[in-house]
PDB file of C-alpha atoms in Angstrom:
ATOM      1  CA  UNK L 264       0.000   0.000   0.000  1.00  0.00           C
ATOM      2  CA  UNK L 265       2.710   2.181   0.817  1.00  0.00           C
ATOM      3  CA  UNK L 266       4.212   1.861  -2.394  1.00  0.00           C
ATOM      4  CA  UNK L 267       1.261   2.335  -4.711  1.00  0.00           C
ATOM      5  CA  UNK L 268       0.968   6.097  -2.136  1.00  0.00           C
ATOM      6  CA  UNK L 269       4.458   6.715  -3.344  1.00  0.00           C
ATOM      7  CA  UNK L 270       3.761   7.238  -6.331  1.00  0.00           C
ATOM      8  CA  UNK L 271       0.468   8.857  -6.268  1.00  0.00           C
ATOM      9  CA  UNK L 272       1.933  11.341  -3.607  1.00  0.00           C
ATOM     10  CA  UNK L 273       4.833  11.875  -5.655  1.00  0.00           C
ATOM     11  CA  UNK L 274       2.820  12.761  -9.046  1.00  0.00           C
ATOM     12  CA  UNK L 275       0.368  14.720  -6.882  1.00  0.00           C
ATOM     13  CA  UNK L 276       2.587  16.775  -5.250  1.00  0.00           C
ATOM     14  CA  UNK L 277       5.253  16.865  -8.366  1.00  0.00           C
ATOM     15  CA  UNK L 278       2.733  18.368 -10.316  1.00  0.00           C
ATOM     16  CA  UNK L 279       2.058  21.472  -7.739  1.00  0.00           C
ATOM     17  CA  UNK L 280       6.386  21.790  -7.877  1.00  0.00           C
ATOM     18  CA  UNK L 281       5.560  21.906 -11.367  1.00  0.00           C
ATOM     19  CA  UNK L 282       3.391  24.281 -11.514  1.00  0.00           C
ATOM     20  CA  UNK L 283       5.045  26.787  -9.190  1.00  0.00           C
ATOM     21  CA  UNK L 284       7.807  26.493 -11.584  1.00  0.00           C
ATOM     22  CA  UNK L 285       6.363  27.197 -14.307  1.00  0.00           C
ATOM     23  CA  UNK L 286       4.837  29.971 -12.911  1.00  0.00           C
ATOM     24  CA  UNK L 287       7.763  31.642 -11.785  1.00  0.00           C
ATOM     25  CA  UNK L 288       9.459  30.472 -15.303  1.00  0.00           C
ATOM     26  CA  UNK L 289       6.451  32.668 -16.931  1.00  0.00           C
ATOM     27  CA  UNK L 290       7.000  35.335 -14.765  1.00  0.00           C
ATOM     28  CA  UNK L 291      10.549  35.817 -15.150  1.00  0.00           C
ATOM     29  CA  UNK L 292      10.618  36.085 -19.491  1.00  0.00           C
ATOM     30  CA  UNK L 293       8.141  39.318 -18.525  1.00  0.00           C
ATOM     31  CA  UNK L 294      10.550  40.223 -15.256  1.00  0.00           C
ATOM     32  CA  UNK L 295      13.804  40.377 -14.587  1.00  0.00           C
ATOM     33  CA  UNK L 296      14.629  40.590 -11.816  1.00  0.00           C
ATOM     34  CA  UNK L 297      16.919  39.247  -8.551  1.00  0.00           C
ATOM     35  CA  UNK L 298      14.618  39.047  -6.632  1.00  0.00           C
ATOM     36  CA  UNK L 299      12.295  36.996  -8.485  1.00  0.00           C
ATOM     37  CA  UNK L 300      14.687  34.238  -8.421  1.00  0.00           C
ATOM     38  CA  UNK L 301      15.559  33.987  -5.264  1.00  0.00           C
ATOM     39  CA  UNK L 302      11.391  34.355  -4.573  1.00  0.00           C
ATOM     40  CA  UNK L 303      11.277  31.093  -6.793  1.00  0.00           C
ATOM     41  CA  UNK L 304      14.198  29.051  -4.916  1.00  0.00           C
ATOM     42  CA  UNK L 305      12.249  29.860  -1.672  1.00  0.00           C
ATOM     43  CA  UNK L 306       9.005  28.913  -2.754  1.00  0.00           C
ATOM     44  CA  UNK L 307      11.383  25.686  -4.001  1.00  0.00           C
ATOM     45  CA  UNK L 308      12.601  24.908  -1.020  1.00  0.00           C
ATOM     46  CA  UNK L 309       9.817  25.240   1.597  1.00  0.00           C
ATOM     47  CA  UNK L 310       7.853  23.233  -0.636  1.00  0.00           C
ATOM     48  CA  UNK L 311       9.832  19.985  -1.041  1.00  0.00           C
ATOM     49  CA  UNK L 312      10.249  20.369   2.246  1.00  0.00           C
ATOM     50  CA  UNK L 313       6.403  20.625   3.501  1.00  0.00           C
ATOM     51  CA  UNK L 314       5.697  17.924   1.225  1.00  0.00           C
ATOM     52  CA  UNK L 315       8.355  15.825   2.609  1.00  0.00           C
ATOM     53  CA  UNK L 316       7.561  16.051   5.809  1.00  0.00           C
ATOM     54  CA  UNK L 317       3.877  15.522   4.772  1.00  0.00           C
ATOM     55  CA  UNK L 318       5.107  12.589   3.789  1.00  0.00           C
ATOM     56  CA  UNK L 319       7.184  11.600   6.150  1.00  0.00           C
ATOM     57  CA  UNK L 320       4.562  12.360   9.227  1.00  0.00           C
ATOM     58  CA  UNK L 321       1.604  10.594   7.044  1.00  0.00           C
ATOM     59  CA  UNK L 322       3.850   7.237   6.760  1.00  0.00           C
ATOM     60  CA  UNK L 323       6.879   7.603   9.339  1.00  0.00           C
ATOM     61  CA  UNK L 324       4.648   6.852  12.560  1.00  0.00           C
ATOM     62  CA  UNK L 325       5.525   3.348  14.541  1.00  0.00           C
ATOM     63  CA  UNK L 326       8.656   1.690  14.989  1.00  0.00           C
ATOM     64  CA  UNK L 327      10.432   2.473  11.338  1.00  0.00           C
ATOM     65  CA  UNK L 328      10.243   5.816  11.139  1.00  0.00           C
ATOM     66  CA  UNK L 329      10.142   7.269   8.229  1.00  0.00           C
ATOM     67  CA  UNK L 330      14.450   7.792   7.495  1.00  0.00           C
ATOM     68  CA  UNK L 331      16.578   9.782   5.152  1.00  0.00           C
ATOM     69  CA  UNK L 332      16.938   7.658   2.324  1.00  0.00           C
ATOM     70  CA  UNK L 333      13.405   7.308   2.392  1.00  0.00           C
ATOM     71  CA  UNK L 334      12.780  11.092   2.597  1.00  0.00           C
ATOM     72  CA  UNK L 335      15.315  11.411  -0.977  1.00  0.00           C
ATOM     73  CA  UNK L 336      13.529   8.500  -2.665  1.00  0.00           C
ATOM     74  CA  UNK L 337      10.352  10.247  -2.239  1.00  0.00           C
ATOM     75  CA  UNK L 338      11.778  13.547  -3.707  1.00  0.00           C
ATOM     76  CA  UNK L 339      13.886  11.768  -6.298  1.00  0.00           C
ATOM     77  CA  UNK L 340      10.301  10.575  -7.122  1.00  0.00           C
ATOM     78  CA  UNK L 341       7.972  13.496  -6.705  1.00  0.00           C
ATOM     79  CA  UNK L 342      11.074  15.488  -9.128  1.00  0.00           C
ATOM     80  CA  UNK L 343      10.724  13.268 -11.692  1.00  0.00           C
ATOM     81  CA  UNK L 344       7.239  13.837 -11.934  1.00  0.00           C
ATOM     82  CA  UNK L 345       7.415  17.430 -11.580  1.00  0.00           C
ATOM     83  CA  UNK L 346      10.421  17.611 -14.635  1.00  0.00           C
ATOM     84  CA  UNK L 347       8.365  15.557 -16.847  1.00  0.00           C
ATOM     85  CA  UNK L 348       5.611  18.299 -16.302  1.00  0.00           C
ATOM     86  CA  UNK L 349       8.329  21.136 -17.069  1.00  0.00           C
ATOM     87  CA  UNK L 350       9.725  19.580 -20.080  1.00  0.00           C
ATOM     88  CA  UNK L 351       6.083  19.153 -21.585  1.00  0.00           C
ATOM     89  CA  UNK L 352       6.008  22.742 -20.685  1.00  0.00           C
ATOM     90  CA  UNK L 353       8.974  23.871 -22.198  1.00  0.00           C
ATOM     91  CA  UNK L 354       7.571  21.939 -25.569  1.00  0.00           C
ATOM     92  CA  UNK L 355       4.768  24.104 -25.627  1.00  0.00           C
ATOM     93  CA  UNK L 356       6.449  27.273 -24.323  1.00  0.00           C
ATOM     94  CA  UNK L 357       9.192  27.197 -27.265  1.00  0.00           C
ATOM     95  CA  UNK L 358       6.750  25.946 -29.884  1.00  0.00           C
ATOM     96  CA  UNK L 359       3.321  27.407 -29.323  1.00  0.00           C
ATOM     97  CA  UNK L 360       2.886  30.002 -26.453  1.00  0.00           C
ATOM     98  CA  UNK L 361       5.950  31.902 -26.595  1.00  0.00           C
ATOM     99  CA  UNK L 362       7.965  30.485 -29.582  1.00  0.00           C
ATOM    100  CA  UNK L 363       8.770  34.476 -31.229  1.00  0.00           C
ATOM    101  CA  UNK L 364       9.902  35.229 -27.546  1.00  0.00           C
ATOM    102  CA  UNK L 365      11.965  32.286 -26.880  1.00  0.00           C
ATOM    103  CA  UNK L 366      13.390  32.974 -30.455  1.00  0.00           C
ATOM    104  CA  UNK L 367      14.499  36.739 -29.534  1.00  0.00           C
ATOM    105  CA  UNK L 368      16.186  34.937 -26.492  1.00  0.00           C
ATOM    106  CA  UNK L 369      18.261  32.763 -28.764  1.00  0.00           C
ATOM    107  CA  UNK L 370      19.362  35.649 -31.312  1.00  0.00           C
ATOM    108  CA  UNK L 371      20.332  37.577 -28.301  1.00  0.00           C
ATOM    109  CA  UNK L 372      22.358  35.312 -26.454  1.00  0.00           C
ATOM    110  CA  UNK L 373      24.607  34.139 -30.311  1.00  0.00           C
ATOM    111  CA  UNK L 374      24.191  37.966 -30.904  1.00  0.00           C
ATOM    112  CA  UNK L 375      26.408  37.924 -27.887  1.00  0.00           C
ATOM    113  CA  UNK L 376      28.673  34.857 -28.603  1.00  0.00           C
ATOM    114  CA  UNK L 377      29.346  36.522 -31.530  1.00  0.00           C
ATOM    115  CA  UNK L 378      30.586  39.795 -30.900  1.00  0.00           C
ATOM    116  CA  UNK L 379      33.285  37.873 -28.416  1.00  0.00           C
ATOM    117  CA  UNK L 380      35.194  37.224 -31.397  1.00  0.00           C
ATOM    118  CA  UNK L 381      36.269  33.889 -30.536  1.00  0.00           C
ATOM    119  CA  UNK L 382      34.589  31.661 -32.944  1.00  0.00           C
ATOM    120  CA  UNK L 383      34.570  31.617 -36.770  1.00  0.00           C
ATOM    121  CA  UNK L 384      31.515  31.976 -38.531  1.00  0.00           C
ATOM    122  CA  UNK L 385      31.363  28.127 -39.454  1.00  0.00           C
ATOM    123  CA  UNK L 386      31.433  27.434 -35.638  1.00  0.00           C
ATOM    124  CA  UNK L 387      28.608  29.702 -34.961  1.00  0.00           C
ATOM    125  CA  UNK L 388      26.317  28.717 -37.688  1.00  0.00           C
ATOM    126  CA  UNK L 389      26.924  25.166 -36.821  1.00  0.00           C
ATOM    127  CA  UNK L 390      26.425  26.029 -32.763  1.00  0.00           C
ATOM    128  CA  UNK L 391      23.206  27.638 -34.112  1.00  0.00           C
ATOM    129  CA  UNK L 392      21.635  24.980 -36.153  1.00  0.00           C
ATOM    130  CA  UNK L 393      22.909  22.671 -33.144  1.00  0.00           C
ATOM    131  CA  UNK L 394      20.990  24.755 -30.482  1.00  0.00           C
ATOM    132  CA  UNK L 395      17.877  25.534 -32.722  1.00  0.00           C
ATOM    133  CA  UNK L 396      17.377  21.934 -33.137  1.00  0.00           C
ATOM    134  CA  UNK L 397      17.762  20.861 -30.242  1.00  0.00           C
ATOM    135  CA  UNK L 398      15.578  23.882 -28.579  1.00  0.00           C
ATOM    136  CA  UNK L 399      12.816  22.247 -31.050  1.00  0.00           C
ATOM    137  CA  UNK L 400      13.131  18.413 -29.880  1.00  0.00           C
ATOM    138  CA  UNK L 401      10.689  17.298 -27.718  1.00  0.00           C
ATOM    139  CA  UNK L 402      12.862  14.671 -26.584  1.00  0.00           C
ATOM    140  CA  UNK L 403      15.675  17.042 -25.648  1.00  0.00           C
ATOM    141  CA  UNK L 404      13.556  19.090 -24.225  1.00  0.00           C
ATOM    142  CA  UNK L 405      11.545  16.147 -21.658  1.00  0.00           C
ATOM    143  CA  UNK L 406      15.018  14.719 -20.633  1.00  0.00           C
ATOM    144  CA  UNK L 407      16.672  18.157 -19.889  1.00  0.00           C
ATOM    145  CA  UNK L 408      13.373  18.961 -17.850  1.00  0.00           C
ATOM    146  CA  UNK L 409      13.458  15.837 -16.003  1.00  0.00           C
ATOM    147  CA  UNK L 410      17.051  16.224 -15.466  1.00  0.00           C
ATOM    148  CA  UNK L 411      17.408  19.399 -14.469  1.00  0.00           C
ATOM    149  CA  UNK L 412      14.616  19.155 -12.097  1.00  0.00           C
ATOM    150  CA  UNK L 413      16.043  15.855 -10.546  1.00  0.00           C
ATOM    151  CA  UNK L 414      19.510  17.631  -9.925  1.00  0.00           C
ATOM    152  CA  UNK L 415      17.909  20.746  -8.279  1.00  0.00           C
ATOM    153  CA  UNK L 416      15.436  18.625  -6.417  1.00  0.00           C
ATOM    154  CA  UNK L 417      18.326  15.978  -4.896  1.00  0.00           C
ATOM    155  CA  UNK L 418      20.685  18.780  -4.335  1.00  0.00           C
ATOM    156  CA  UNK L 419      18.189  20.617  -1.952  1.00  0.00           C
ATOM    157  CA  UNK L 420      16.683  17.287  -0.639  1.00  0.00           C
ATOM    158  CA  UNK L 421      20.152  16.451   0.357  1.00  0.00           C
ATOM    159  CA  UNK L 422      19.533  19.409   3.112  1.00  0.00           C
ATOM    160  CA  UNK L 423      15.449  18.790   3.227  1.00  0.00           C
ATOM    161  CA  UNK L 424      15.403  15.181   3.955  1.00  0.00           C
ATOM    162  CA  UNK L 425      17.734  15.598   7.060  1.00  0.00           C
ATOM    163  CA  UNK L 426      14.856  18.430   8.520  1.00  0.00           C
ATOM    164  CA  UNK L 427      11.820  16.420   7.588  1.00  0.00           C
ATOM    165  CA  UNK L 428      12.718  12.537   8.134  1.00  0.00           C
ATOM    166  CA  UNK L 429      11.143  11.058  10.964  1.00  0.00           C
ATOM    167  CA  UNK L 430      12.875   8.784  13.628  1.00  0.00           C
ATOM    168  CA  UNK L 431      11.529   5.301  14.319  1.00  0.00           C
ATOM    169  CA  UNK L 432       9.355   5.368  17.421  1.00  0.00           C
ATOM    170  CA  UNK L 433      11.202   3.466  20.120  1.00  0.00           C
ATOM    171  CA  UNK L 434       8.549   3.000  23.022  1.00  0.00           C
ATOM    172  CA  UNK L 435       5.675   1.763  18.983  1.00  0.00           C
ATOM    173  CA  UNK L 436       5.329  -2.023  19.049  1.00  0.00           C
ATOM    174  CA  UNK L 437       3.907  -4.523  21.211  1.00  0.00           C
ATOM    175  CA  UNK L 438       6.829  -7.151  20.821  1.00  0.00           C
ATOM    176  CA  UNK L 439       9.801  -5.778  22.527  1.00  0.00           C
ATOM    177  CA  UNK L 440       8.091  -6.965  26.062  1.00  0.00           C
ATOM    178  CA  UNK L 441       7.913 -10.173  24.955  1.00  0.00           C
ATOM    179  CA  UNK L 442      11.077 -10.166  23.516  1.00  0.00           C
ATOM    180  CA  UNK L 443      12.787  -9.332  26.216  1.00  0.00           C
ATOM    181  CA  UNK L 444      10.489 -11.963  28.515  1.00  0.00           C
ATOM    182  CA  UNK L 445      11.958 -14.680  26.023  1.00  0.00           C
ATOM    183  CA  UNK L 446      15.518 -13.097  26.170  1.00  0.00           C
ATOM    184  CA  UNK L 447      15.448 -13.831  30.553  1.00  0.00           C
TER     185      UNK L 447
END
């Protein structure tokens, strides 16, 4: 049972991470601004962590507790749910819903590699067509948002999950009397 809520706790809440994310994604192509990001690592952060120790307090009660490694399995879950969410996102962000702006982006930024001088021209129409395609690939674009939010998630669960496990419940159980009666 356990392992069937798993999974269903981990899409259910990896969808809201989702969501906040790409809500804060939205928000900063219209403003940039400092303070936005570090708005959107907070947000981050206190929620893996509430839903952690949701988690963790819904199924760490008794004499297991509900550990560390079982706290970063959860978000290792509950991210790869939430970057399959941004990567179908990002498909529809750079092709539909804000392909012209995500385009300006791109000229920008190899308006800028450019004018460094470094490359030749045949490196930066090939790094073009390379980036262009790949900005366009739905597969790219699924693994890098799974990927990217698995790495972000496990970097800051490495903190959470020490904050929100739970520690096994010494005086839970019935047995340990009787235990001990058969131990004398």
């Amino acid at each position: 049972m356990e392992k069937t809520n798993l999974w269903n706790d981990a899409a259910k809440y990896g969808a809201v991470m989702a969501l906040a994310a790409i809500l804060f994604n939205v928000a900063a192509m219209y403003v940039q601004s400092g303070w936005l990001t570090l708005l959107s690592l907070a947000v981050f952060v206190t929620l893996l962590f509430l839903f952690t120790r949701r988690r963790a307090s819904l199924y760490g009660g008794g004499p297991d507790g509900y550990g560390y490694g079982q706290c970063l399995k959860f978000i290792f879950c509950m991210m790869l749910f939430s970057g399959i969410l941004e990567g179908a996102y990002q498909i529809a962000a750079t092709h539909w819903l804000f392909a012209a702006r995500y385009e300006a982006q791109m000229d920008t930024a190899f308006a800028a590699v450019a004018g460094m001088g470094v490359y030749t021209d045949d490196q930066l129409e090939m790094a073009v067509e390379m980036a262009r395609r790949m900005m366009r690939s739905p597969i790219w674009l699924i693994l890098s948002g799974v990927l990217g939010s698995v790495i972000k998630g496990v970097f800051f669960g490495l903190i959470v999950a020490a904050f929100a496990k739970r520690n096994p419940d010494v005086f839970a159980g019935g047995d340990d009397g009787e235990d001990r009666a058969n131990l004398a």
